[in-house]
JSON list of C-alpha atoms in Angstrom, two decimals:
[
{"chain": "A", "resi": 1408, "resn": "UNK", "atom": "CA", "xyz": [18.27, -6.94, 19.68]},
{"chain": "A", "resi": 1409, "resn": "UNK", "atom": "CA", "xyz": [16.63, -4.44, 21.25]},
{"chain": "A", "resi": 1410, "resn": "UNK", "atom": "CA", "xyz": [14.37, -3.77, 18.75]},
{"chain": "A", "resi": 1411, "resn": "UNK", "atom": "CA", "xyz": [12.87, -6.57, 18.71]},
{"chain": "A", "resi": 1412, "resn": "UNK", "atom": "CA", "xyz": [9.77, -5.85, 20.97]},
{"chain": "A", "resi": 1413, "resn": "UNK", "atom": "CA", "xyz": [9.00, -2.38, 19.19]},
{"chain": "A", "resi": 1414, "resn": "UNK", "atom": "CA", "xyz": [9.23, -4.06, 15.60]},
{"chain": "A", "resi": 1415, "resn": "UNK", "atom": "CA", "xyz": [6.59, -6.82, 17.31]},
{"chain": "A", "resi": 1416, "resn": "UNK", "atom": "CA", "xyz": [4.76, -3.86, 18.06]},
{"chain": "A", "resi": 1417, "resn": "UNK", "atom": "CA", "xyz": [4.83, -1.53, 15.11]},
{"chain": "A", "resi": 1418, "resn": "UNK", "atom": "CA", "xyz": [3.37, -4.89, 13.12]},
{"chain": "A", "resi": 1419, "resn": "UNK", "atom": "CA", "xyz": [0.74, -5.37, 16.02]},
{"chain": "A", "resi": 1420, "resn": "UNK", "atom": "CA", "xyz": [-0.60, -1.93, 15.58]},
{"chain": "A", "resi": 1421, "resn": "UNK", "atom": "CA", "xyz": [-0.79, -2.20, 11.76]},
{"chain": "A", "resi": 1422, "resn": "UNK", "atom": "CA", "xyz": [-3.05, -5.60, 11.85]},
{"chain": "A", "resi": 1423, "resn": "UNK", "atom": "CA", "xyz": [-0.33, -7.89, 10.54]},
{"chain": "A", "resi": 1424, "resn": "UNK", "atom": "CA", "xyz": [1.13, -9.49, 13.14]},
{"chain": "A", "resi": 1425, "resn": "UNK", "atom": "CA", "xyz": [3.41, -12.33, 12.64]},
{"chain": "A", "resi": 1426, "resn": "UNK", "atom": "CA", "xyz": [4.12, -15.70, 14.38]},
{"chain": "A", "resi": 1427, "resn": "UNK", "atom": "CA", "xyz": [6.17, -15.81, 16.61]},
{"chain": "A", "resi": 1428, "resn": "UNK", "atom": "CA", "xyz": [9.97, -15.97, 15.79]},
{"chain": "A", "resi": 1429, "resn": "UNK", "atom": "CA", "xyz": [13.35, -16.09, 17.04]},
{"chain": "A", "resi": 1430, "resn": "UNK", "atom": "CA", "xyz": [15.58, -13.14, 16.92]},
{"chain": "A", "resi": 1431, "resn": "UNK", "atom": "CA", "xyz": [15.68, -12.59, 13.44]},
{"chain": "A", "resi": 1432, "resn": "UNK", "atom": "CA", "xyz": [12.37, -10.97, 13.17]},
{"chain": "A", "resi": 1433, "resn": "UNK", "atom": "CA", "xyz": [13.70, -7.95, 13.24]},
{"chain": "A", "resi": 1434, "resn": "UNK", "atom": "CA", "xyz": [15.14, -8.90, 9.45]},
{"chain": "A", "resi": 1435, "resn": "UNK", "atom": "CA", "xyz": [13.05, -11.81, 8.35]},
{"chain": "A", "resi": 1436, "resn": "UNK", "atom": "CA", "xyz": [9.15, -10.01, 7.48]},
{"chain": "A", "resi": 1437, "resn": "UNK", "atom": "CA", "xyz": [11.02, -7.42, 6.41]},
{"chain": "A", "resi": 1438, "resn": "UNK", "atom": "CA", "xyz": [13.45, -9.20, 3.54]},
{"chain": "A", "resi": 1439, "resn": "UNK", "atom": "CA", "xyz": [10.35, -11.67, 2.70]},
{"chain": "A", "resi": 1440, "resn": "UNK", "atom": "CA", "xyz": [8.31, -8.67, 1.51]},
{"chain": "A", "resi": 1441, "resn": "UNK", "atom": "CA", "xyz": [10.36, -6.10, 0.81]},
{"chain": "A", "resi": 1442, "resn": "UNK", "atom": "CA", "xyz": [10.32, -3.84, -2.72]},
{"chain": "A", "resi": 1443, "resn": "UNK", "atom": "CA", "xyz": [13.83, -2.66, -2.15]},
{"chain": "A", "resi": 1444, "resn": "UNK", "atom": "CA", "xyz": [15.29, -4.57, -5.44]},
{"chain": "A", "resi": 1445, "resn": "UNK", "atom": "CA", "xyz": [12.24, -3.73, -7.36]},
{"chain": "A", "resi": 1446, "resn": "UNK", "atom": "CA", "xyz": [12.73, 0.02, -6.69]},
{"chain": "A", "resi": 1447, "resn": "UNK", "atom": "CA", "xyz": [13.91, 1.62, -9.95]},
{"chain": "A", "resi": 1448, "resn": "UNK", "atom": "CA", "xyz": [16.62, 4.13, -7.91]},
{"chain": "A", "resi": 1449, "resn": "UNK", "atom": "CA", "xyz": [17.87, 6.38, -10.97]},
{"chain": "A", "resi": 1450, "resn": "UNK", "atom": "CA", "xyz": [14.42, 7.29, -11.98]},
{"chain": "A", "resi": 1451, "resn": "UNK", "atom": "CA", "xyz": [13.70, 8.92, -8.22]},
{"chain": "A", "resi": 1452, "resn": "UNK", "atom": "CA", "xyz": [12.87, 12.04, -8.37]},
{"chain": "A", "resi": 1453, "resn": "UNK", "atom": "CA", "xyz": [12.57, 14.64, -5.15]},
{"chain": "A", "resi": 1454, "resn": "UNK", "atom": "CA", "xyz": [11.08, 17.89, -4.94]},
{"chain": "A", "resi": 1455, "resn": "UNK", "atom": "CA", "xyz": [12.29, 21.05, -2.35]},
{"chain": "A", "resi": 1456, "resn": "UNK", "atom": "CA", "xyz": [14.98, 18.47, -1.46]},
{"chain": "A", "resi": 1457, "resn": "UNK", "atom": "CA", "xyz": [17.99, 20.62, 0.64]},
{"chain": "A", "resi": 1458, "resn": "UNK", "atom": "CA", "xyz": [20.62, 18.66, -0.90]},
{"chain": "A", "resi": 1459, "resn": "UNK", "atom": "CA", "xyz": [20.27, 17.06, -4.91]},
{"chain": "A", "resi": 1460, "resn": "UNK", "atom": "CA", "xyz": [19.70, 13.23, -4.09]},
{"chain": "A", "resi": 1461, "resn": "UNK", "atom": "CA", "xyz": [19.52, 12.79, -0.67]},
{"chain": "A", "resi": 1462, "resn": "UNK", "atom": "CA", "xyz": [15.50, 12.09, -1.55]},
{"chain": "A", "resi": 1463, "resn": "UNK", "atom": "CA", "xyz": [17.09, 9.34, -3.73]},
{"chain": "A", "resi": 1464, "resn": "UNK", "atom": "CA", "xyz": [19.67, 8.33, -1.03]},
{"chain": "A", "resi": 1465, "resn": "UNK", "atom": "CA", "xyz": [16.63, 7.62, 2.69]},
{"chain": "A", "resi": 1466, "resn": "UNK", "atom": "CA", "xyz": [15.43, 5.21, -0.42]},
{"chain": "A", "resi": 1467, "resn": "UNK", "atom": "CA", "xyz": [18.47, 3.64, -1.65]},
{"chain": "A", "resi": 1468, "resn": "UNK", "atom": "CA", "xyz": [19.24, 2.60, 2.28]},
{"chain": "A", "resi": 1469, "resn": "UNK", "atom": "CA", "xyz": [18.91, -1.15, 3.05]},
{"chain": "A", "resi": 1470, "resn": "UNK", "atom": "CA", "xyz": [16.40, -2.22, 5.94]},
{"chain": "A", "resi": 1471, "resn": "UNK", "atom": "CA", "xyz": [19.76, -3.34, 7.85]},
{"chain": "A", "resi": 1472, "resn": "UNK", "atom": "CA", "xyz": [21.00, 0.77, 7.05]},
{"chain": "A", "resi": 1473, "resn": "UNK", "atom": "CA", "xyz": [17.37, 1.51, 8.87]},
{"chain": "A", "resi": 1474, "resn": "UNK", "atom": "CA", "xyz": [18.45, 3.65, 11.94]},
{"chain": "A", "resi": 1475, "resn": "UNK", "atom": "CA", "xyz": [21.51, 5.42, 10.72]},
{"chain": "A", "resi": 1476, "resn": "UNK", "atom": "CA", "xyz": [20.80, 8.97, 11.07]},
{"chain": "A", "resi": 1477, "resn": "UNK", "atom": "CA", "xyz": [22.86, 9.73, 7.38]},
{"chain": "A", "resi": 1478, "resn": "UNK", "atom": "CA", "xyz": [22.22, 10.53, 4.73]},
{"chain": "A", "resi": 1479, "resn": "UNK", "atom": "CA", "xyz": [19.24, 12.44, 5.61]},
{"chain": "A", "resi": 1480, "resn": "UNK", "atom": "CA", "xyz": [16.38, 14.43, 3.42]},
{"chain": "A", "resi": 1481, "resn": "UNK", "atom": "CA", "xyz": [15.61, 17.92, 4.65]},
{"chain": "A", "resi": 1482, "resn": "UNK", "atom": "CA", "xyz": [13.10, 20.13, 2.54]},
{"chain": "A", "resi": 1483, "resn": "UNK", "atom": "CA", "xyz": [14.02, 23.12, 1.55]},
{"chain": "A", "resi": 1484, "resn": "UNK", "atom": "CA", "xyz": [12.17, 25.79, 1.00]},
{"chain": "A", "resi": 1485, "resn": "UNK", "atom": "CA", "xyz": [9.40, 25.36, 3.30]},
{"chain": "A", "resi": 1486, "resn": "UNK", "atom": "CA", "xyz": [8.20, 22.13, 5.18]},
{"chain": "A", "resi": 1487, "resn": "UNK", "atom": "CA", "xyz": [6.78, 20.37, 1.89]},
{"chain": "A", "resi": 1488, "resn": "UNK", "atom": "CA", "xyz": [8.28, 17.66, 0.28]},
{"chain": "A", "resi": 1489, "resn": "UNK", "atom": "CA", "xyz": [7.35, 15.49, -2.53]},
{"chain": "A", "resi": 1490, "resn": "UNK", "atom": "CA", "xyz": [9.60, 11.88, -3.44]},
{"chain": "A", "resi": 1491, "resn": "UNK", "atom": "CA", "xyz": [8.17, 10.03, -6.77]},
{"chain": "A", "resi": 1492, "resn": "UNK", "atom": "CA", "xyz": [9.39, 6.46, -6.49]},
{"chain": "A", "resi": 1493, "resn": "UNK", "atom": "CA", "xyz": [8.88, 4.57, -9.66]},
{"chain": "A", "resi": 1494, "resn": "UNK", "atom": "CA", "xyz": [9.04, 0.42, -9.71]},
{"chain": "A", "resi": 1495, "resn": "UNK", "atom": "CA", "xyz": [10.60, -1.74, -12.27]},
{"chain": "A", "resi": 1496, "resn": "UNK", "atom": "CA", "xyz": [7.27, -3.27, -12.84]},
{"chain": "A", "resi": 1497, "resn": "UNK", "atom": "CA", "xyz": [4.03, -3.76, -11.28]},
{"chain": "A", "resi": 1498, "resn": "UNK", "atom": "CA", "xyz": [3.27, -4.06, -7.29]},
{"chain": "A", "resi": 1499, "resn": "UNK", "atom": "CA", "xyz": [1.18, -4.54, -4.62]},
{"chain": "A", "resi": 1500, "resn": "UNK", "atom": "CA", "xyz": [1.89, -2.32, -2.15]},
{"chain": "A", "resi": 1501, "resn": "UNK", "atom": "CA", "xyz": [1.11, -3.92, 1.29]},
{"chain": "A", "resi": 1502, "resn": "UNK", "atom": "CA", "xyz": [2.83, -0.62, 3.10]},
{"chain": "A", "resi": 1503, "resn": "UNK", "atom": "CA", "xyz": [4.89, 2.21, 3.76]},
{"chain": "A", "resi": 1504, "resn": "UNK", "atom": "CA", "xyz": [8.20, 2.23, 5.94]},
{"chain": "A", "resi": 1505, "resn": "UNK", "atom": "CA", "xyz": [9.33, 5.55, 7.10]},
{"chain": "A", "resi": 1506, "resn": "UNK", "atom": "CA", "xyz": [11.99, 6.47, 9.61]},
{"chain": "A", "resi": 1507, "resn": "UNK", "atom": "CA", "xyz": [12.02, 10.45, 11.20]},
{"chain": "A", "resi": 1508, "resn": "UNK", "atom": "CA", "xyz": [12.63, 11.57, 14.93]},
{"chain": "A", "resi": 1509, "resn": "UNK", "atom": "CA", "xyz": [10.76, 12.78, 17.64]},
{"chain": "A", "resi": 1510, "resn": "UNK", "atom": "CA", "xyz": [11.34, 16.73, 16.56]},
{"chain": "A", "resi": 1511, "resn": "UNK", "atom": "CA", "xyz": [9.00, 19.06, 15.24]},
{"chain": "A", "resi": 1512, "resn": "UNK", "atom": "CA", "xyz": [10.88, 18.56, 12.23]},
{"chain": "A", "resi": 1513, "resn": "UNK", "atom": "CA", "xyz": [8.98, 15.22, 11.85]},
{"chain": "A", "resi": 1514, "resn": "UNK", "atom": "CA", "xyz": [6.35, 15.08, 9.11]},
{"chain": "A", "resi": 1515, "resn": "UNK", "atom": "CA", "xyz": [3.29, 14.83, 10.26]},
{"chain": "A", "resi": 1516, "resn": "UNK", "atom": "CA", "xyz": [0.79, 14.48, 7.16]},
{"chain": "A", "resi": 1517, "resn": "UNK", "atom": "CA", "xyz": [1.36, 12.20, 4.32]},
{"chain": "A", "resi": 1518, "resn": "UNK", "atom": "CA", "xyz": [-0.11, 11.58, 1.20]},
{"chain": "A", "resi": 1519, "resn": "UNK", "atom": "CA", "xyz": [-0.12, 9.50, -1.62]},
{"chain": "A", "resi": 1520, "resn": "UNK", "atom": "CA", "xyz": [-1.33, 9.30, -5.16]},
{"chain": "A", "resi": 1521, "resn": "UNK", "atom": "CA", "xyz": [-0.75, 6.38, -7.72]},
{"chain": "A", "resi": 1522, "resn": "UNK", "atom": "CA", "xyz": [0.56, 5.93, -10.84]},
{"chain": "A", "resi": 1523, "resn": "UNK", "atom": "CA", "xyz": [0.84, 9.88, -12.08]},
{"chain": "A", "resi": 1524, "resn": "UNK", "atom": "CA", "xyz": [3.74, 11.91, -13.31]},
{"chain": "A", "resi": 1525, "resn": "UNK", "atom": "CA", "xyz": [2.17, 15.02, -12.77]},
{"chain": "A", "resi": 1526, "resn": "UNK", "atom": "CA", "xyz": [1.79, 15.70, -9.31]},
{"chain": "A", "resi": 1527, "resn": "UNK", "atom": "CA", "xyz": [3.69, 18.81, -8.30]},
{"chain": "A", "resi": 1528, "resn": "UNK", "atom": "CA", "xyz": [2.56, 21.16, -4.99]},
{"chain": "A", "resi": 1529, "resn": "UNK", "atom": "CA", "xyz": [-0.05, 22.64, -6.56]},
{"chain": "A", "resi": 1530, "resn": "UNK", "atom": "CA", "xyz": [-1.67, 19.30, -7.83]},
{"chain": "A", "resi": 1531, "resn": "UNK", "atom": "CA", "xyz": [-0.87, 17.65, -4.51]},
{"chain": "A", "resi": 1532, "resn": "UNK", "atom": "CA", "xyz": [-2.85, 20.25, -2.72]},
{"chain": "A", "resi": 1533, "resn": "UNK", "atom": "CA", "xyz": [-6.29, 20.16, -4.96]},
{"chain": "A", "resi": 1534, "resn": "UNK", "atom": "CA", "xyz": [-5.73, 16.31, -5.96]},
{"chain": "A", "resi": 1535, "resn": "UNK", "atom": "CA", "xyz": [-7.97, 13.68, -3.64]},
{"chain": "A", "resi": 1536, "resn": "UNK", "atom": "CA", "xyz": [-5.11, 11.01, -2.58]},
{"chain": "A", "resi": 1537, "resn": "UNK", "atom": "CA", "xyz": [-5.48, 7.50, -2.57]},
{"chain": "A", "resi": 1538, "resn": "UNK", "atom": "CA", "xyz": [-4.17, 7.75, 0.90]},
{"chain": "A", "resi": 1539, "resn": "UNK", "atom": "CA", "xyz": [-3.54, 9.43, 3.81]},
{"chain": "A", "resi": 1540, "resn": "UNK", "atom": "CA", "xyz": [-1.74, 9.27, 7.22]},
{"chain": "A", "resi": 1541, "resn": "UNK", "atom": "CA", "xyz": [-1.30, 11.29, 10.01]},
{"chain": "A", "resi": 1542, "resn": "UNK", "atom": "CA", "xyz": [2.11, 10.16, 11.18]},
{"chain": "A", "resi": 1543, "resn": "UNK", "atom": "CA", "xyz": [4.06, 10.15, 14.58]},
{"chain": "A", "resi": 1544, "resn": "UNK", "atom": "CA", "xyz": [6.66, 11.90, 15.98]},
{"chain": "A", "resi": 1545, "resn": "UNK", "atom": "CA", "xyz": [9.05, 9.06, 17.19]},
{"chain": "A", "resi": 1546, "resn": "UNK", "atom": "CA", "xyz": [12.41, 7.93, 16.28]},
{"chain": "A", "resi": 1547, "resn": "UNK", "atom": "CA", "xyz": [11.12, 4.27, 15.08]},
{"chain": "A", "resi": 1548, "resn": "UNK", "atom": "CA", "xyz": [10.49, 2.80, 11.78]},
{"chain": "A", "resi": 1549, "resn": "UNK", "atom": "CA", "xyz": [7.24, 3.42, 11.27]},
{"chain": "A", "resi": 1550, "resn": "UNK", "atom": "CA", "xyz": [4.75, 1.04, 9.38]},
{"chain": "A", "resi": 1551, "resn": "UNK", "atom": "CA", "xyz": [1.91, 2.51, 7.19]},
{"chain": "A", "resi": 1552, "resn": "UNK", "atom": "CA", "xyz": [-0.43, -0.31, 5.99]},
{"chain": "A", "resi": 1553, "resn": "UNK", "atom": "CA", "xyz": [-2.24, 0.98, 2.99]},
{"chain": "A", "resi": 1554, "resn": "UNK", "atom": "CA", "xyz": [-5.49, -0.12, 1.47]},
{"chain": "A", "resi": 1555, "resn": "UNK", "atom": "CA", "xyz": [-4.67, -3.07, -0.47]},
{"chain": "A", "resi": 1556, "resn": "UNK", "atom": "CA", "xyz": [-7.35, -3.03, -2.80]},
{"chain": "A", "resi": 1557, "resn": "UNK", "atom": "CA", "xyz": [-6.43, 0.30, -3.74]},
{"chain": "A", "resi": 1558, "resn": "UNK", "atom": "CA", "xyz": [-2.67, -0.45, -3.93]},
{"chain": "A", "resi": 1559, "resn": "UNK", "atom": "CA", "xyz": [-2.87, -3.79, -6.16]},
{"chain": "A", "resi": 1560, "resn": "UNK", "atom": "CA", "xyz": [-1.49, -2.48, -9.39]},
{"chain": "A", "resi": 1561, "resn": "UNK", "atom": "CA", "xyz": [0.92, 0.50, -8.39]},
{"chain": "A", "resi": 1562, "resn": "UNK", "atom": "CA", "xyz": [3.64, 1.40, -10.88]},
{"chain": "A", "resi": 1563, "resn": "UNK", "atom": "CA", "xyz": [5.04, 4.93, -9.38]},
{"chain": "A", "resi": 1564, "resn": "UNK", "atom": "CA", "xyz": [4.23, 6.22, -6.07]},
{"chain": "A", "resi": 1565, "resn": "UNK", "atom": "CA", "xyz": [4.02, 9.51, -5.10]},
{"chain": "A", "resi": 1566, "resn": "UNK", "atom": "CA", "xyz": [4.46, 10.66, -2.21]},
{"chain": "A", "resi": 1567, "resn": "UNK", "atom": "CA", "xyz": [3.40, 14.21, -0.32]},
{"chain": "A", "resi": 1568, "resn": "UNK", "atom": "CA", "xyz": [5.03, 15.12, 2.89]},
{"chain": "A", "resi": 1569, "resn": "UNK", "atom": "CA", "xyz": [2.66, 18.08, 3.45]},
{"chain": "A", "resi": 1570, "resn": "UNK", "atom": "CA", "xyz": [3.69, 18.97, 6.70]},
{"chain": "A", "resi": 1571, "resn": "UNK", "atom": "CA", "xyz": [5.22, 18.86, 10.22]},
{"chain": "A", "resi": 1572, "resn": "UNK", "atom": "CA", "xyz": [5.01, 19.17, 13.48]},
{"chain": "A", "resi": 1573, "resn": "UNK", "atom": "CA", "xyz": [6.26, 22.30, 13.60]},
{"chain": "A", "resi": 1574, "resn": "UNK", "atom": "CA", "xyz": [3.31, 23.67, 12.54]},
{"chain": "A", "resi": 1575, "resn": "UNK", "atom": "CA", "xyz": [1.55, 22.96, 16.03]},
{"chain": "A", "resi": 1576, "resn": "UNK", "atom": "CA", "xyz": [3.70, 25.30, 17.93]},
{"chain": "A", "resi": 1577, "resn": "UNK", "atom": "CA", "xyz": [5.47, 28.49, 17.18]},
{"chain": "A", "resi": 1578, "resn": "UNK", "atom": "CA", "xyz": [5.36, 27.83, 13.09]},
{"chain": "A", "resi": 1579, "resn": "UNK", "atom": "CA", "xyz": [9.33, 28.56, 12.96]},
{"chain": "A", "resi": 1580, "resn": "UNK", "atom": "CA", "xyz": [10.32, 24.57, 12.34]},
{"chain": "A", "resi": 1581, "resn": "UNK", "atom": "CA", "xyz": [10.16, 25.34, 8.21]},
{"chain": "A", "resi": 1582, "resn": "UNK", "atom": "CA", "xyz": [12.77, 22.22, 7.56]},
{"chain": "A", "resi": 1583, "resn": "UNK", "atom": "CA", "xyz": [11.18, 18.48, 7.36]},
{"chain": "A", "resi": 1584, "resn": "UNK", "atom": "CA", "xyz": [13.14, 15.74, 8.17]},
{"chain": "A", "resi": 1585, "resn": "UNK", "atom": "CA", "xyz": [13.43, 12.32, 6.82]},
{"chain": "A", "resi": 1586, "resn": "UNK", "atom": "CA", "xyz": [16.41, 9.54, 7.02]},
{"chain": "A", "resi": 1587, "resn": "UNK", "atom": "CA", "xyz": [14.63, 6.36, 5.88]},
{"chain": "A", "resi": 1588, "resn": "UNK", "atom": "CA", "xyz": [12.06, 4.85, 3.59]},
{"chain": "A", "resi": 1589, "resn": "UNK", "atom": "CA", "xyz": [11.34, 1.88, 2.54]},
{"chain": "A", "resi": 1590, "resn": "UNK", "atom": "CA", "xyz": [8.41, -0.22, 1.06]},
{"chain": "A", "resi": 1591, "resn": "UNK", "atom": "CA", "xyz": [6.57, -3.74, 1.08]},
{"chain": "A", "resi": 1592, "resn": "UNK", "atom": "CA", "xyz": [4.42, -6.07, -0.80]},
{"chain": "A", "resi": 1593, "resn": "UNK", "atom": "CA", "xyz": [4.73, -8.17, -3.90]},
{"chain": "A", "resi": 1594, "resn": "UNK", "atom": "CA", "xyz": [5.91, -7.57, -7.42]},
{"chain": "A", "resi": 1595, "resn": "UNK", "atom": "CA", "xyz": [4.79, -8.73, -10.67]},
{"chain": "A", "resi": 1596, "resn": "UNK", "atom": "CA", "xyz": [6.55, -8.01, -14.05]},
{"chain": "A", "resi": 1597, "resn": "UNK", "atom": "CA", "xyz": [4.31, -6.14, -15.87]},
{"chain": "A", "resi": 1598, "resn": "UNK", "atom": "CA", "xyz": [2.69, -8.51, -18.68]},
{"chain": "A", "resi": 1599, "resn": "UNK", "atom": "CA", "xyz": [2.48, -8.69, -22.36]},
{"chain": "A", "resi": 1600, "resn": "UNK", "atom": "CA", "xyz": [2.38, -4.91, -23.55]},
{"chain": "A", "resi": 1601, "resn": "UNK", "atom": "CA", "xyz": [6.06, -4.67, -21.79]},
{"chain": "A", "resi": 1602, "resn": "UNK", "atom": "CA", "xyz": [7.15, -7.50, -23.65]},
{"chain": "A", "resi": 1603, "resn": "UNK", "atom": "CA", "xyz": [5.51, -6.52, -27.03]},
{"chain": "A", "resi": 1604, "resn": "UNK", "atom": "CA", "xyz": [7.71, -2.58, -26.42]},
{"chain": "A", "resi": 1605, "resn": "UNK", "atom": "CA", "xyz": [10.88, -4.35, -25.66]},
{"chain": "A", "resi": 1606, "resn": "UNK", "atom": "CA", "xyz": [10.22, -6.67, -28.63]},
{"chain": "A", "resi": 1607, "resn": "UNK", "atom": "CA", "xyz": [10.12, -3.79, -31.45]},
{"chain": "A", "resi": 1608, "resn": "UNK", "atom": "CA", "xyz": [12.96, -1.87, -29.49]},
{"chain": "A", "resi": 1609, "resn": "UNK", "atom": "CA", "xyz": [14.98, -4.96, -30.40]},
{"chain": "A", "resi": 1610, "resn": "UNK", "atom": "CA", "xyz": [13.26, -6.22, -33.68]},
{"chain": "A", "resi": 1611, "resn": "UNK", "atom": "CA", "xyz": [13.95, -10.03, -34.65]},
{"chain": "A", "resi": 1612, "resn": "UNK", "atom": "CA", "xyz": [15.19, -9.82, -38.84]},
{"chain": "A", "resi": 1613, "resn": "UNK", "atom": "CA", "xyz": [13.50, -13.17, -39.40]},
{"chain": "A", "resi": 1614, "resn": "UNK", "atom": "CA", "xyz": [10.07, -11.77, -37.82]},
{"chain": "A", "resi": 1615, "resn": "UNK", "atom": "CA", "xyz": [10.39, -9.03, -40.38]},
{"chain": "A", "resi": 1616, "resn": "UNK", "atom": "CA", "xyz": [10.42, -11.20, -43.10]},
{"chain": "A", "resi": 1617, "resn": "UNK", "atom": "CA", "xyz": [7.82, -13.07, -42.27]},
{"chain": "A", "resi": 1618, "resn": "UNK", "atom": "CA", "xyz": [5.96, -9.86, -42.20]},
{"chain": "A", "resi": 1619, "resn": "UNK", "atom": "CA", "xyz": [6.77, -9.04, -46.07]},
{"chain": "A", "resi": 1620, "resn": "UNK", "atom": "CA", "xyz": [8.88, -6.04, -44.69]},
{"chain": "A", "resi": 1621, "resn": "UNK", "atom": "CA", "xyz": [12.27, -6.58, -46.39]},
{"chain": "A", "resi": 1622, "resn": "UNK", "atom": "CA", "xyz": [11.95, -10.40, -47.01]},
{"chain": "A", "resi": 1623, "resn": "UNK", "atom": "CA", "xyz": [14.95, -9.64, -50.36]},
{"chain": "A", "resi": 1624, "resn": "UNK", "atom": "CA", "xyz": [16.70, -7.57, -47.96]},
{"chain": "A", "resi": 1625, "resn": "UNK", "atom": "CA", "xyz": [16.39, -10.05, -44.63]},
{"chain": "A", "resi": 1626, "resn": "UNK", "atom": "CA", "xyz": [18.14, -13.13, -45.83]},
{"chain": "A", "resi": 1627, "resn": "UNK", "atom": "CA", "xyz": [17.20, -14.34, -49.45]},
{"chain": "A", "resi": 1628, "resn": "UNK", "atom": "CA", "xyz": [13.74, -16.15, -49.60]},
{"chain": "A", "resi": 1629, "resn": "UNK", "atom": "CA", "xyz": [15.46, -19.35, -51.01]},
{"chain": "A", "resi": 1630, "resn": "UNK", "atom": "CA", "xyz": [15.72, -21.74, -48.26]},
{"chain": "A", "resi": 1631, "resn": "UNK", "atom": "CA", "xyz": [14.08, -19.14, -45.64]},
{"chain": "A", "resi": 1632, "resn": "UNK", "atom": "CA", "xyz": [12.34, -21.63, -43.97]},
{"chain": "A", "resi": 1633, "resn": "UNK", "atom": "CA", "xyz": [15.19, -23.28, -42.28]},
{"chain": "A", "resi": 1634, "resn": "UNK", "atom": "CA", "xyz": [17.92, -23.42, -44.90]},
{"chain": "A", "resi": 1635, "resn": "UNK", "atom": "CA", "xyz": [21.25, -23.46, -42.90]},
{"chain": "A", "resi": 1636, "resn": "UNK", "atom": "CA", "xyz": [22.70, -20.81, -45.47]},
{"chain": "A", "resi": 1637, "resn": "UNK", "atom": "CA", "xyz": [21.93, -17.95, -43.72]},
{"chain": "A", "resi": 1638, "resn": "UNK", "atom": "CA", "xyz": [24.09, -19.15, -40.52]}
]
């Protein structure tokens, strides 16, 4: 267990330390908030990713899968990289798990803008984000807490890997480096419009006819109110 005294740590630092536990703190915080299941994996989407899903793939690993160096997301055509993650309903986003290495292949500035569809480089560069972070070089899981009151009603995040730490020295390190991400906070399932659009995708006969839309067509109106003929 010897990460037990950095995870302590890496909670310290964001403000959201826990009591104290036994050994399984390393899993507990972690499976009590975490969005993994909520995470709506086929709908990923990665931009300047090396190799087609691996953006999908640092996602789809479990917090127990955490440190394994595979798969791993490498940009591609320069240092940028862009991962939407869409949820299967509405969150609060307490923060931002993210796994690299010491390397100047690290990222070093993230940002992140909510709920859009539309953010490609260009956008990313001009658009104000709802957040940013200047992350480390390191080899640990690293914990971004985010502005809650900002991040109460997130559907999709976005997020912009705008650089690394290869851009401090010699500006050769072109490749950015990723092998986990993760998320935590609370989900909520998104209401009544949802339920109203899933409603008319799968319309109810009966609730036609009581509408006047077919009623000769939907079951004749003799005994329509309950009449066991229909059955």
């Amino acid at each position: 267990m010897s990460h037990c005294h950095d995870e302590h740590a890496g909670h310290g630092h964001g403000g959201h330390d826990h009591h104290e536990h036994d050994h399984s703190d390393d899993i507990t915080p972690a499976i009590q908030h975490s969005l993994y299941q909520h995470i709506n994996f086929d709908a990923i989407n990665t931009m300047n990713e090396a190799s087609p899903g691996s953006g999908k793939a640092i996602v789809k690993k479990t917090w127990a899968e955490r440190l394994q160096e595979e798969p791993e997301l490498a940009s591609d055509a320069d240092e940028q990289i862009i991962i939407n993650v869409p949820f299967t309903g509405q969150v609060k986003l307490h923060s931002i798990l993210l796994r690299s290495s010491p390397s100047a292949a690290a990222p070093r500035t993230l940002k992140v803008f909510l709920n859009r569809e539309d953010v490609d480089f260009e956008a990313a560069e001009e658009l104000a984000p709802a957040q940013a972070f200047e992350l480390s070089q390191t080899s640990e899981v690293q914990e971004l807490p985010v502005k809650r009151a900002l991040f109460g009603k997130v559907q999709r995040l976005v997020l912009f890997f705008e650089d690394n730490f290869g851009a401090d020295g010699d500006g050769e390190e072109e490749v950015t480096r990723l092998s986990y991400l993760g998320f935590k906070g609370e989900w909520m399932p998104l209401g009544r419009a949802p339920t109203n659009i899933l409603y008319e995708a799968a319309p109810n006969p009966n609730d036609h006819a009581l509408k006047g839309t077919g009623i000769n067509q939907v079951g004749s109106g003799i005994g329509g109110r309950g009449g066991g003929e229909g059955a």
